[in-house]
Every structure is written in C-alpha cells, then in structure tokens.
mmCIF file of C-alpha atoms in Angstrom:
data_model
loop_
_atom_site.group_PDB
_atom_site.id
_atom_site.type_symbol
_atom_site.label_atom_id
_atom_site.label_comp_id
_atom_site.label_asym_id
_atom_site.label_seq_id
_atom_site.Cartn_x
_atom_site.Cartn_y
_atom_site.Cartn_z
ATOM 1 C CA UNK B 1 152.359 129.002 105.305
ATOM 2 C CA UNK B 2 155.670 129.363 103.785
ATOM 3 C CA UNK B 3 156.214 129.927 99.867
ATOM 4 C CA UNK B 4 158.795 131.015 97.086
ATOM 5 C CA UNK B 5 157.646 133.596 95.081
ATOM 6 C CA UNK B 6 157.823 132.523 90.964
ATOM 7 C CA UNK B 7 156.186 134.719 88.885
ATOM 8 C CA UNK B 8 155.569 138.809 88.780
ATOM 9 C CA UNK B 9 153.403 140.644 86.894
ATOM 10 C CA UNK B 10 153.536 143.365 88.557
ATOM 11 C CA UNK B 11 150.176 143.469 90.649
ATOM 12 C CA UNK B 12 149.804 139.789 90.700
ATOM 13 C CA UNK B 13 152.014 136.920 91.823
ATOM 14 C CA UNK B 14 152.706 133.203 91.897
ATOM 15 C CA UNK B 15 153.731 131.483 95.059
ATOM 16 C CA UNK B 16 154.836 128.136 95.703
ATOM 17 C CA UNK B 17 153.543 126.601 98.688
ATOM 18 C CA UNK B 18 156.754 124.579 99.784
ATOM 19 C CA UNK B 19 155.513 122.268 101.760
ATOM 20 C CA UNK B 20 152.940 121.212 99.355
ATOM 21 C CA UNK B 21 154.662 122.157 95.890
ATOM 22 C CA UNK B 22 150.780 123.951 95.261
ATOM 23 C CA UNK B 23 150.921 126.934 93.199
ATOM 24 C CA UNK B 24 148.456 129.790 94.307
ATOM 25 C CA UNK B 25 148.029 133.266 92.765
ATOM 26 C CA UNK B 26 148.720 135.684 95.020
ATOM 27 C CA UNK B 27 148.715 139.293 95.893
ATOM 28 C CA UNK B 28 150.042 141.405 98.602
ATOM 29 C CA UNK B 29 148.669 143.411 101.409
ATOM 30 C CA UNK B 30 148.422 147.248 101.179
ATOM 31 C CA UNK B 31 150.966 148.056 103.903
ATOM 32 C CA UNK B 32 154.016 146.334 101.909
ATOM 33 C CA UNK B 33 153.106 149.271 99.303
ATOM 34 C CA UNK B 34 154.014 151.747 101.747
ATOM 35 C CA UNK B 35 157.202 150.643 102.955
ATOM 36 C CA UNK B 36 160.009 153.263 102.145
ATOM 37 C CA UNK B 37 162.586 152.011 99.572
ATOM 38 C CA UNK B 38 164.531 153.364 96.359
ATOM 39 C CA UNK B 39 163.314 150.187 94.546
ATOM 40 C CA UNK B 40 159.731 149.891 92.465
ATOM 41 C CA UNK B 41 158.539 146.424 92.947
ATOM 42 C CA UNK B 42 158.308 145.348 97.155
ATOM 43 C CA UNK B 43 158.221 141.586 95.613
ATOM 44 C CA UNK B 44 160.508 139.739 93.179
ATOM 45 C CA UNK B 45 160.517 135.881 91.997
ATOM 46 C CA UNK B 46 163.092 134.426 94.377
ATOM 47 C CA UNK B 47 161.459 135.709 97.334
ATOM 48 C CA UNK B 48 160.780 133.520 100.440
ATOM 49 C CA UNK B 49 157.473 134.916 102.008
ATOM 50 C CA UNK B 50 154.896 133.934 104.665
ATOM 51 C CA UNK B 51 151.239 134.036 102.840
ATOM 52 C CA UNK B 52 147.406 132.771 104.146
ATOM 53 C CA UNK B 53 144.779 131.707 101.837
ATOM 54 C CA UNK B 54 141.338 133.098 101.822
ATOM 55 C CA UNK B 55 138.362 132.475 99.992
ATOM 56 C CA UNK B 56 138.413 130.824 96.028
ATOM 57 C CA UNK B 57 142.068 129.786 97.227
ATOM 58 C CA UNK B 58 143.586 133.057 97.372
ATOM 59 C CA UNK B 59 147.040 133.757 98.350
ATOM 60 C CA UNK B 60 147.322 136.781 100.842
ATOM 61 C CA UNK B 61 151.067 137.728 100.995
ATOM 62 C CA UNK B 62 151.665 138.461 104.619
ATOM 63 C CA UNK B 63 155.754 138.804 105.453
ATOM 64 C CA UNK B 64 159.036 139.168 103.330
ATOM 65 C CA UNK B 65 161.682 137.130 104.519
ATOM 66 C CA UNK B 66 165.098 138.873 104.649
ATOM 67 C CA UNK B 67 166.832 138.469 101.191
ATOM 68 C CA UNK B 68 170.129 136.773 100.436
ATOM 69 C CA UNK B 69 170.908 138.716 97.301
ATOM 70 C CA UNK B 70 169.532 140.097 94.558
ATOM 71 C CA UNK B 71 170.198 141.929 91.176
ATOM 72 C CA UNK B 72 168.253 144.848 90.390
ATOM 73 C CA UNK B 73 168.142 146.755 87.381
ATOM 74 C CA UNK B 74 167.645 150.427 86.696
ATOM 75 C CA UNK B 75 163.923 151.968 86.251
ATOM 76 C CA UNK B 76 161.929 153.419 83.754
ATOM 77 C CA UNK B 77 160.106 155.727 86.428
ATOM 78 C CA UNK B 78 162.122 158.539 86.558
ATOM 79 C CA UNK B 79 160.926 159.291 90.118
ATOM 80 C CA UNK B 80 161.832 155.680 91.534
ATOM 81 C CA UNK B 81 165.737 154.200 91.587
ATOM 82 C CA UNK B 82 165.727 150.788 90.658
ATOM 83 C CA UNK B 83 163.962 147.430 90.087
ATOM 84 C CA UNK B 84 164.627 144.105 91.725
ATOM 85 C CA UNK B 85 164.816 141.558 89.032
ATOM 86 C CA UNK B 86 165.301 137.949 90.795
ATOM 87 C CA UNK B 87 166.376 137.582 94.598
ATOM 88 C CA UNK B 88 167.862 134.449 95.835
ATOM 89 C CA UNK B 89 170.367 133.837 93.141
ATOM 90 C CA UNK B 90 172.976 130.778 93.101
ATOM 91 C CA UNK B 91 174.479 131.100 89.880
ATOM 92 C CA UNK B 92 173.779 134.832 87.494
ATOM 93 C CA UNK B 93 174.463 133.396 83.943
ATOM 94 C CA UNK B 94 175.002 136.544 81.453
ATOM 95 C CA UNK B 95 174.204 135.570 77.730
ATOM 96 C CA UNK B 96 176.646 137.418 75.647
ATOM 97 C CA UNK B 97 176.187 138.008 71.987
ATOM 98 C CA UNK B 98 178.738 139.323 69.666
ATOM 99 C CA UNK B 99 175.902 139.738 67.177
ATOM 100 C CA UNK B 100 172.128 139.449 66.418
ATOM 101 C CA UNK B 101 172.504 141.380 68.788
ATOM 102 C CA UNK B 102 175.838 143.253 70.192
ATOM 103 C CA UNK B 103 176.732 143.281 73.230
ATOM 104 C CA UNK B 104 179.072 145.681 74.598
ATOM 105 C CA UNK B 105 181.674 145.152 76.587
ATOM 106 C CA UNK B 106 180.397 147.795 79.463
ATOM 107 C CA UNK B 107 176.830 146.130 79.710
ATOM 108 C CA UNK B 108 178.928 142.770 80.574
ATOM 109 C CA UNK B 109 181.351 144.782 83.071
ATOM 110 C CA UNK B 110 178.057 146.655 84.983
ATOM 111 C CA UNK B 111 176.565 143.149 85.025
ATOM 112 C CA UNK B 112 179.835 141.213 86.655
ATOM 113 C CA UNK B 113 180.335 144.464 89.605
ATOM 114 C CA UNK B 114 176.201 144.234 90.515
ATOM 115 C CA UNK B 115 177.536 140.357 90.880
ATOM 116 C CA UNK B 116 180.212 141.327 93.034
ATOM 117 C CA UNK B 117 178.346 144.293 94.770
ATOM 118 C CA UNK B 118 175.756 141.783 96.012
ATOM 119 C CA UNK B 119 177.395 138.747 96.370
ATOM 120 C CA UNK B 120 176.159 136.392 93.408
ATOM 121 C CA UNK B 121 178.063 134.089 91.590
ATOM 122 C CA UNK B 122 178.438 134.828 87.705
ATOM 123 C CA UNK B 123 178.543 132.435 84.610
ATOM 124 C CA UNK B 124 179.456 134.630 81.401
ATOM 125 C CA UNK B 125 177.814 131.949 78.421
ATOM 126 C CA UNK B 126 179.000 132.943 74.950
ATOM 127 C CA UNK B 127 175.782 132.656 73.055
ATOM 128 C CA UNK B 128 174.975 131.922 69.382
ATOM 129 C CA UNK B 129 178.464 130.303 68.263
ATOM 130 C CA UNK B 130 176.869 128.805 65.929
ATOM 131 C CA UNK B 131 176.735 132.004 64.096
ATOM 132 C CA UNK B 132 179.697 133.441 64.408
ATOM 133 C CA UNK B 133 182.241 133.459 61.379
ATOM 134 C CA UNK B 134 186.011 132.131 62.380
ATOM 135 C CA UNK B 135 187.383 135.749 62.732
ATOM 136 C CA UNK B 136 184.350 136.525 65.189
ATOM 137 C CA UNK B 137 185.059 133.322 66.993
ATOM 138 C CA UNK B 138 188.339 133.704 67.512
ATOM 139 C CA UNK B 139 187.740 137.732 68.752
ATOM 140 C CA UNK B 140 184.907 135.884 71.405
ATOM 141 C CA UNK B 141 188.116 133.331 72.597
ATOM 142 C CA UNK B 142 190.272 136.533 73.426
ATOM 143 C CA UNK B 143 187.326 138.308 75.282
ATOM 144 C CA UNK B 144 186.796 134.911 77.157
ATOM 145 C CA UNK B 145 190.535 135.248 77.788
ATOM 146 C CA UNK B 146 190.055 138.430 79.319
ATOM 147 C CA UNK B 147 187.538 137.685 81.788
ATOM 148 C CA UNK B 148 189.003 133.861 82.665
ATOM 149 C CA UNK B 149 192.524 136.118 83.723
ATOM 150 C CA UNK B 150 190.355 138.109 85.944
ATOM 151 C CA UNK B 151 188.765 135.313 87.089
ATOM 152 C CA UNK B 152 185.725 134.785 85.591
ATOM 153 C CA UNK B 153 183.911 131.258 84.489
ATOM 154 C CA UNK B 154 182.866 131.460 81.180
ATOM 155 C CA UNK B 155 181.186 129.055 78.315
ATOM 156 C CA UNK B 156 180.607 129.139 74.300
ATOM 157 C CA UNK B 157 176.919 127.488 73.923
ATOM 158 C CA UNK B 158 174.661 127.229 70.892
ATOM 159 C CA UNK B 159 171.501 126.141 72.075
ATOM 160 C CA UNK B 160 170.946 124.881 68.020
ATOM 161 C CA UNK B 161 173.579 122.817 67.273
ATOM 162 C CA UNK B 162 173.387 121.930 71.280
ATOM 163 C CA UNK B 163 177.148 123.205 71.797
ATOM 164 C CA UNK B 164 178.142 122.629 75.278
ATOM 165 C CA UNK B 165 174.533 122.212 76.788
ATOM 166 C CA UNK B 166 175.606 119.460 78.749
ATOM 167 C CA UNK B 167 178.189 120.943 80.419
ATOM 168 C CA UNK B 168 175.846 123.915 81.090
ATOM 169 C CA UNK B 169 172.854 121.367 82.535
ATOM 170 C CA UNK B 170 176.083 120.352 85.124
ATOM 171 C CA UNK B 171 176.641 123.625 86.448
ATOM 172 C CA UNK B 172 173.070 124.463 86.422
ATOM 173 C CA UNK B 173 171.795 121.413 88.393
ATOM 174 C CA UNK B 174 170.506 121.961 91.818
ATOM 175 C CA UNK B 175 170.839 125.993 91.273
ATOM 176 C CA UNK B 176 168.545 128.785 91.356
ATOM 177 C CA UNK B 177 170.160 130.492 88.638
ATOM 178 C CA UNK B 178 168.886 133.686 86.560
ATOM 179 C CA UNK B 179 169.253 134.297 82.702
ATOM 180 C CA UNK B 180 169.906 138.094 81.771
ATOM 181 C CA UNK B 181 171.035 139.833 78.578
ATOM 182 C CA UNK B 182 169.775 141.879 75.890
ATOM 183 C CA UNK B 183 166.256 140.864 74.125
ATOM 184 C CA UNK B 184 166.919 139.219 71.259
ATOM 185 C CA UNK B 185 170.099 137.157 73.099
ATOM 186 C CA UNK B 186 168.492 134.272 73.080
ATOM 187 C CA UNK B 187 167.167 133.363 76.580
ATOM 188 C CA UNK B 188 164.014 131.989 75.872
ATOM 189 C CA UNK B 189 165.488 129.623 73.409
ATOM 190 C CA UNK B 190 167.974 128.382 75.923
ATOM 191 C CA UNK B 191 165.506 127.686 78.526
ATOM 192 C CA UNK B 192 163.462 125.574 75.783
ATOM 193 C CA UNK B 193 166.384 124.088 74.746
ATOM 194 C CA UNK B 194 167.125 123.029 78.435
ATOM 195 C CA UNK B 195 163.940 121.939 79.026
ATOM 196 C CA UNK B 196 162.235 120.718 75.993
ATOM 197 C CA UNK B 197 158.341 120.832 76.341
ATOM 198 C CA UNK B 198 158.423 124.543 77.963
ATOM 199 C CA UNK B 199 157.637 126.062 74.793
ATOM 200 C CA UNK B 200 158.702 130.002 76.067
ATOM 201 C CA UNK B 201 157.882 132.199 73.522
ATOM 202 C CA UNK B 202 160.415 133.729 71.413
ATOM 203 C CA UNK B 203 161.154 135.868 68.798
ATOM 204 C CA UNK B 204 163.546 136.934 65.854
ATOM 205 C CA UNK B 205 165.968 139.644 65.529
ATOM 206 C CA UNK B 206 164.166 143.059 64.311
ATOM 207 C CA UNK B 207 166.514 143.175 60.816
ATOM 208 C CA UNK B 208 165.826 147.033 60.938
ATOM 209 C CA UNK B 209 167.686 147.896 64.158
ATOM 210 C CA UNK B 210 169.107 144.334 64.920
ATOM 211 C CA UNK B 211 167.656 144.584 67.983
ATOM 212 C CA UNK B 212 165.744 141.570 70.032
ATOM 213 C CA UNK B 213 161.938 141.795 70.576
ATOM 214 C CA UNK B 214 160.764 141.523 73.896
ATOM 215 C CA UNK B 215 159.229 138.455 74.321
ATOM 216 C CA UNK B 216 159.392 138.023 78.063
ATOM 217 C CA UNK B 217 157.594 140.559 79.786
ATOM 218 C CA UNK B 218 157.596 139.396 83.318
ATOM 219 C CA UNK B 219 160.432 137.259 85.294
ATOM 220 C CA UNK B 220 159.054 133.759 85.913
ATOM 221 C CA UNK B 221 160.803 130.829 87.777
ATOM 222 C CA UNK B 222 160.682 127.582 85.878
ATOM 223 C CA UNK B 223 161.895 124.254 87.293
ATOM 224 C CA UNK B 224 164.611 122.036 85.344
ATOM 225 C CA UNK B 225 163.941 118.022 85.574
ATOM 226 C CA UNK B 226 167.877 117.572 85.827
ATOM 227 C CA UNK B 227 167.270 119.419 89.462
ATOM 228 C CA UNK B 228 167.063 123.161 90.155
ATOM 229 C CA UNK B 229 165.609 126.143 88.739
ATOM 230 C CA UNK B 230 165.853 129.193 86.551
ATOM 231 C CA UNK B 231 164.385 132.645 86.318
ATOM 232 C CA UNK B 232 163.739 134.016 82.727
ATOM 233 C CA UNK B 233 163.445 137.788 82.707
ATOM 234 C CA UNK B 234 162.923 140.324 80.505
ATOM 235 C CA UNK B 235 165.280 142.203 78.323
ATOM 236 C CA UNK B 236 167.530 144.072 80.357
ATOM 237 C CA UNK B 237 168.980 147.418 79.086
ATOM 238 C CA UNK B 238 171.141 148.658 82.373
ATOM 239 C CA UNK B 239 171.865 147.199 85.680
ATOM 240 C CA UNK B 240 172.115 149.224 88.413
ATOM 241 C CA UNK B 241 174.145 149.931 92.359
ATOM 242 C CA UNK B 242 172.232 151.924 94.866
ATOM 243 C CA UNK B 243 173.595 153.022 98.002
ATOM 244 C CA UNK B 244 177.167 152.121 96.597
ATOM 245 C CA UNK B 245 180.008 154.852 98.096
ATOM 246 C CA UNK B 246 182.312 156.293 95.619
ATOM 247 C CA UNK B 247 184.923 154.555 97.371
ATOM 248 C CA UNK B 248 183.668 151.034 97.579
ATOM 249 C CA UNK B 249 183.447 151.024 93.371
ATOM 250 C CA UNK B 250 187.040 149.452 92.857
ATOM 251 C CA UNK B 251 185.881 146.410 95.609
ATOM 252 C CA UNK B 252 183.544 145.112 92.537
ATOM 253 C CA UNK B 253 186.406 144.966 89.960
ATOM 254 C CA UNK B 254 188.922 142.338 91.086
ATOM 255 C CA UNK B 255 191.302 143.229 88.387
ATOM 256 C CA UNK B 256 191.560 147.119 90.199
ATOM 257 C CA UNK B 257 190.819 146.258 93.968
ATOM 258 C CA UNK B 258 194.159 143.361 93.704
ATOM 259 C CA UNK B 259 196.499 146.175 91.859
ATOM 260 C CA UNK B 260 195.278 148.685 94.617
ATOM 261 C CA UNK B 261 197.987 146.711 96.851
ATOM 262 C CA UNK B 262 200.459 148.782 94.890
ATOM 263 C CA UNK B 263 199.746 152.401 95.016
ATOM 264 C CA UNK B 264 201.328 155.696 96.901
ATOM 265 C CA UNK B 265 198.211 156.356 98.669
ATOM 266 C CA UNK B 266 195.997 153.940 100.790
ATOM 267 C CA UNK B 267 192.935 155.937 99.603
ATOM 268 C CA UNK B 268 193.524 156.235 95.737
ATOM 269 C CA UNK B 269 190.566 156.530 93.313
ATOM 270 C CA UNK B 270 192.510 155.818 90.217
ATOM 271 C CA UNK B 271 191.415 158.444 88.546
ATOM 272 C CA UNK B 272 194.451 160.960 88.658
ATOM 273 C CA UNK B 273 197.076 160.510 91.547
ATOM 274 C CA UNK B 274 200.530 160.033 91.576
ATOM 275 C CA UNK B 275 202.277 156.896 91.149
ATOM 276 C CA UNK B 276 198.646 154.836 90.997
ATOM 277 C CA UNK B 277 199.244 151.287 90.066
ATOM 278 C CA UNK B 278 195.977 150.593 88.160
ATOM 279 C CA UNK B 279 196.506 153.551 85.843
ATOM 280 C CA UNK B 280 199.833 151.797 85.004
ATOM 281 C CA UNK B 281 198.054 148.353 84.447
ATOM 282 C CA UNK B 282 196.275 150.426 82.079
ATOM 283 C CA UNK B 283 198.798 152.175 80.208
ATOM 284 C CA UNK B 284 200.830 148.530 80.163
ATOM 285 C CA UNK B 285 197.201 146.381 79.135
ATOM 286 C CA UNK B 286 197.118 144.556 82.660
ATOM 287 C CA UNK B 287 193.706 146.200 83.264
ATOM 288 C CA UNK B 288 191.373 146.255 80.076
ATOM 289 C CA UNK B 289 190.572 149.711 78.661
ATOM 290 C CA UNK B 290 186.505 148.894 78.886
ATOM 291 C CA UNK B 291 186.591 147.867 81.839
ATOM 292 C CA UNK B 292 188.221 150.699 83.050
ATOM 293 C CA UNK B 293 185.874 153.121 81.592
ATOM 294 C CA UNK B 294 183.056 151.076 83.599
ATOM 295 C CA UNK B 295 184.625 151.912 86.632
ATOM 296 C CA UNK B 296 184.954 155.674 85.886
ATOM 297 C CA UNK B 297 181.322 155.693 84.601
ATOM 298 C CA UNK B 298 179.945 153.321 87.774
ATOM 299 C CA UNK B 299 182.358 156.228 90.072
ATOM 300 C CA UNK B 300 180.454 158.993 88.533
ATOM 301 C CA UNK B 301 177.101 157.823 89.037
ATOM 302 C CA UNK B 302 177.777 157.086 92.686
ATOM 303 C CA UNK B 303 178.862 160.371 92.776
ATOM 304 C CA UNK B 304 175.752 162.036 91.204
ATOM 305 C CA UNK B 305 173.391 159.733 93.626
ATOM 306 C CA UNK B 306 175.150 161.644 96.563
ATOM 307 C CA UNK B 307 174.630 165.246 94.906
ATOM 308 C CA UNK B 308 171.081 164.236 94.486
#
C-alpha cells in the first residue's frame, strides 16, 4: 500500500492511504532506526512510503521512497546534525515579521540558500501589516525591494484585516507548500485564516521577551478546500546545510554566484582576493551587507563541518 506521510510526533505517525484517502496511525520498523545518516528523524510529513496494516488497523511503515527535496533544520542533540522538517515541498513560504516578533535579516537569508541548496521554491510573505506603523511599512517595502531585485517573490498579508489572502489562496492552490518562521509569527493563525474551521491552536506574544510561544509542537499536513496542502511546523530557530562544500556556498546566493562572472580568479571565495567583483558590489550596495555576512557565516560553518 502506498501513503503520504502527514503528521510526526516523533515515535508515531499519520499516513494517508492514497488510494483510499484513509488515515492510519502508523509506526516504523526497527531497521529504518539503524540506517546511518547525519539527520535525527528517518521520517518527515511529506514522505511517500510503502506501509502494511496489521491487527486493530495498524500501519507498519515498510519502505521510504526516494525524496524530492526537503528542508531540514538544525538539532537540539548535540551528537546528531540536523532535522528534516517537511519533504516534498512545492512552494517554502517564509513568514517574516518586522515585529511581535523580529526577524532578522540572516534567519531570512539561511532560509532562501537551504531553498536554493535543495531545490524548493520560496514565497517570502510579509506578515502582520496590519501592525506595522507607516515608517515600519515603508522600511518592510525597501526590504521587499531587496529581495524582488534578487529575484525573490514576495507578499504583505495580514491574516486579520484579510490583506492579500486571496492572492495568497492563488499561489497556494494545488501546492504542497510549508509555513516556517519564528513562533510567535503567526503561522497558525494563517492556516486558520485559510481554512476557517481548522481551529490550530495559537498563542500571543510573551510581552516579557517578545518572543512567540510554541504552539505547534509537531509538523502536520493539513489539506486546503481551494486544492492543495500545507505543512504547519514548529517554531524554527536555525536552518541548516549538511554536506555543503565550502565552495558550492556562493551557488545558493544568486546575487554572488551572477557577479562571480566578473572576478580575476575562476575559483574566488570572496572573502579577500584581488580584484573580486562581489566585494565591489558590496562596497558599491549591489550586494546587501546582511546578506553578505550570511554567506561568510554559512562559509565558515562548512568549513568547521570538514575540521570535524
């Protein structure tokens, strides 16, 4: 039998039976714990798999089908690498908030090269417009700006006053698309406001540290009546690259791989060499400072992972 994997708790999981649209909970034979890999969880919502039912309508997980893509972030367990989020991803949408709560600039960047590293297609939605002052709306129109020059396809939404919803139910339709941001960003309330009669859980903004409360604790697939579906997950502090050369960094930031073109050497870092044609976008404003300092940070990580 063939199934989709929506929902992951961890031990447990939901699969969709695709042939009958039955939902059985599921869990996984021992062997699939002892496969060697740098990532935590062997299963992820997304999934295609092969499963069998036993007894009291039991679904035994029995085969992995190879994965299209997937966004992984990093782990808490020091002695693992990473965590596969969602798998099978159409469309990444990335809820930005300039407040309640920040957003930086770098979270955003990491985000958008994990989309390039592993060939997903992003959506950057400007969240919570409806809160913004007109100074902090016009500062989110020039970071939108920035990132439609690059390339980028970007939104302002307000899932309150119902700001560009529509539009967002067009792009969304007939997608398996995947929510991410910081807790507190609002993706719960998006989803509900979507898909009214979901009734996700959410929470406010801790005033003390203006910091979201996690109120999704597991990634879950839910299915849109307009067509398609979407993965909530949980609060996500850092994405992460694994097995990503030092050299390949600059191939996930189209802004630095185009300029490339235009340097001395064939093999520059941009870091230090002569006559390098990125460090000049910098120092004229054709490549963003923060999204420089992404690259330098993603560079020295890949670095460290080969040390290690």
């Amino acid at each position: 039998m063939k199934g989709k994997i929506i929902k992951s708790t961890g031990s447990w999981y939901q699969v969709l039976d695709l042939e009958t649209g039955a939902i059985f909970e599921a869990r996984i034979r021992g062997k699939f714990k002892l496969l060697k890999t740098r990532l935590t969880n062997p299963l992820a919502v997304g999934d295609h798999v092969e499963f069998q039912l036993e007894k009291d309508d039991i679904a035994w997980i029995t085969k992995i089908e190879p994965r299209r893509n997937y966004l992984i972030r990093k782990s808490v367990n020091l002695s693992k690498e990473a965590h596969i989020i969602a798998s099978n991803i159409d469309l990444a949408c990335f809820i930005f908030t300039l407040k309640h709560p920040e957003t930086s600039l770098g979270f955003l960047d990491r985000f958008l090269a994990c989309c390039e590293a592993y060939n997903i297609t992003p959506l950057i939605l400007f969240n919570k417009m409806d809160v913004l002052n007109e100074e902090e709306a016009e500062l989110v129109k020039d970071i939108e700006f920035l990132y439609q020059n690059i390339g980028y396809r970007t939104l302002e939404i307000s899932s309150y006053t119902r700001l560009h919803l529509d539009h967002l139910q067009d792009l969304l339709k007939d997608q398996t698309s995947v929510f991410f941001g910081h807790s507190g960003c609002g993706k719960s309330t998006l989803v509900n406001a979507l898909q009214p009669g979901l009734n996700l859980r959410t929470s406010e903004i801790s005033d003390t540290h203006l910091k979201g409360k996690h109120t999704t604790t597991f990634a879950q697939m839910y299915f849109w009546d307009f067509g398609g579906n979407v993965i909530d997950t949980p609060g996500v502090r850092e994405f992460a690259m694994i097995d990503i050369e030092k050299e390949e960094v600059q191939h996930y930031f189209p802004e630095i791989f185009k300029k490339r073109e235009e340097c001395k050497f064939h093999n520059c870092l941009h870091i230090n060499e002569p006559k390098c044609a990125v460090i000049a976008g910098l120092e004229s404003g054709e490549i963003f400072e923060s999204r420089y300092a992404t690259y330098i940070k993603l560079m020295d990580e890949a670095e460290e992972a080969v040390q290690k």
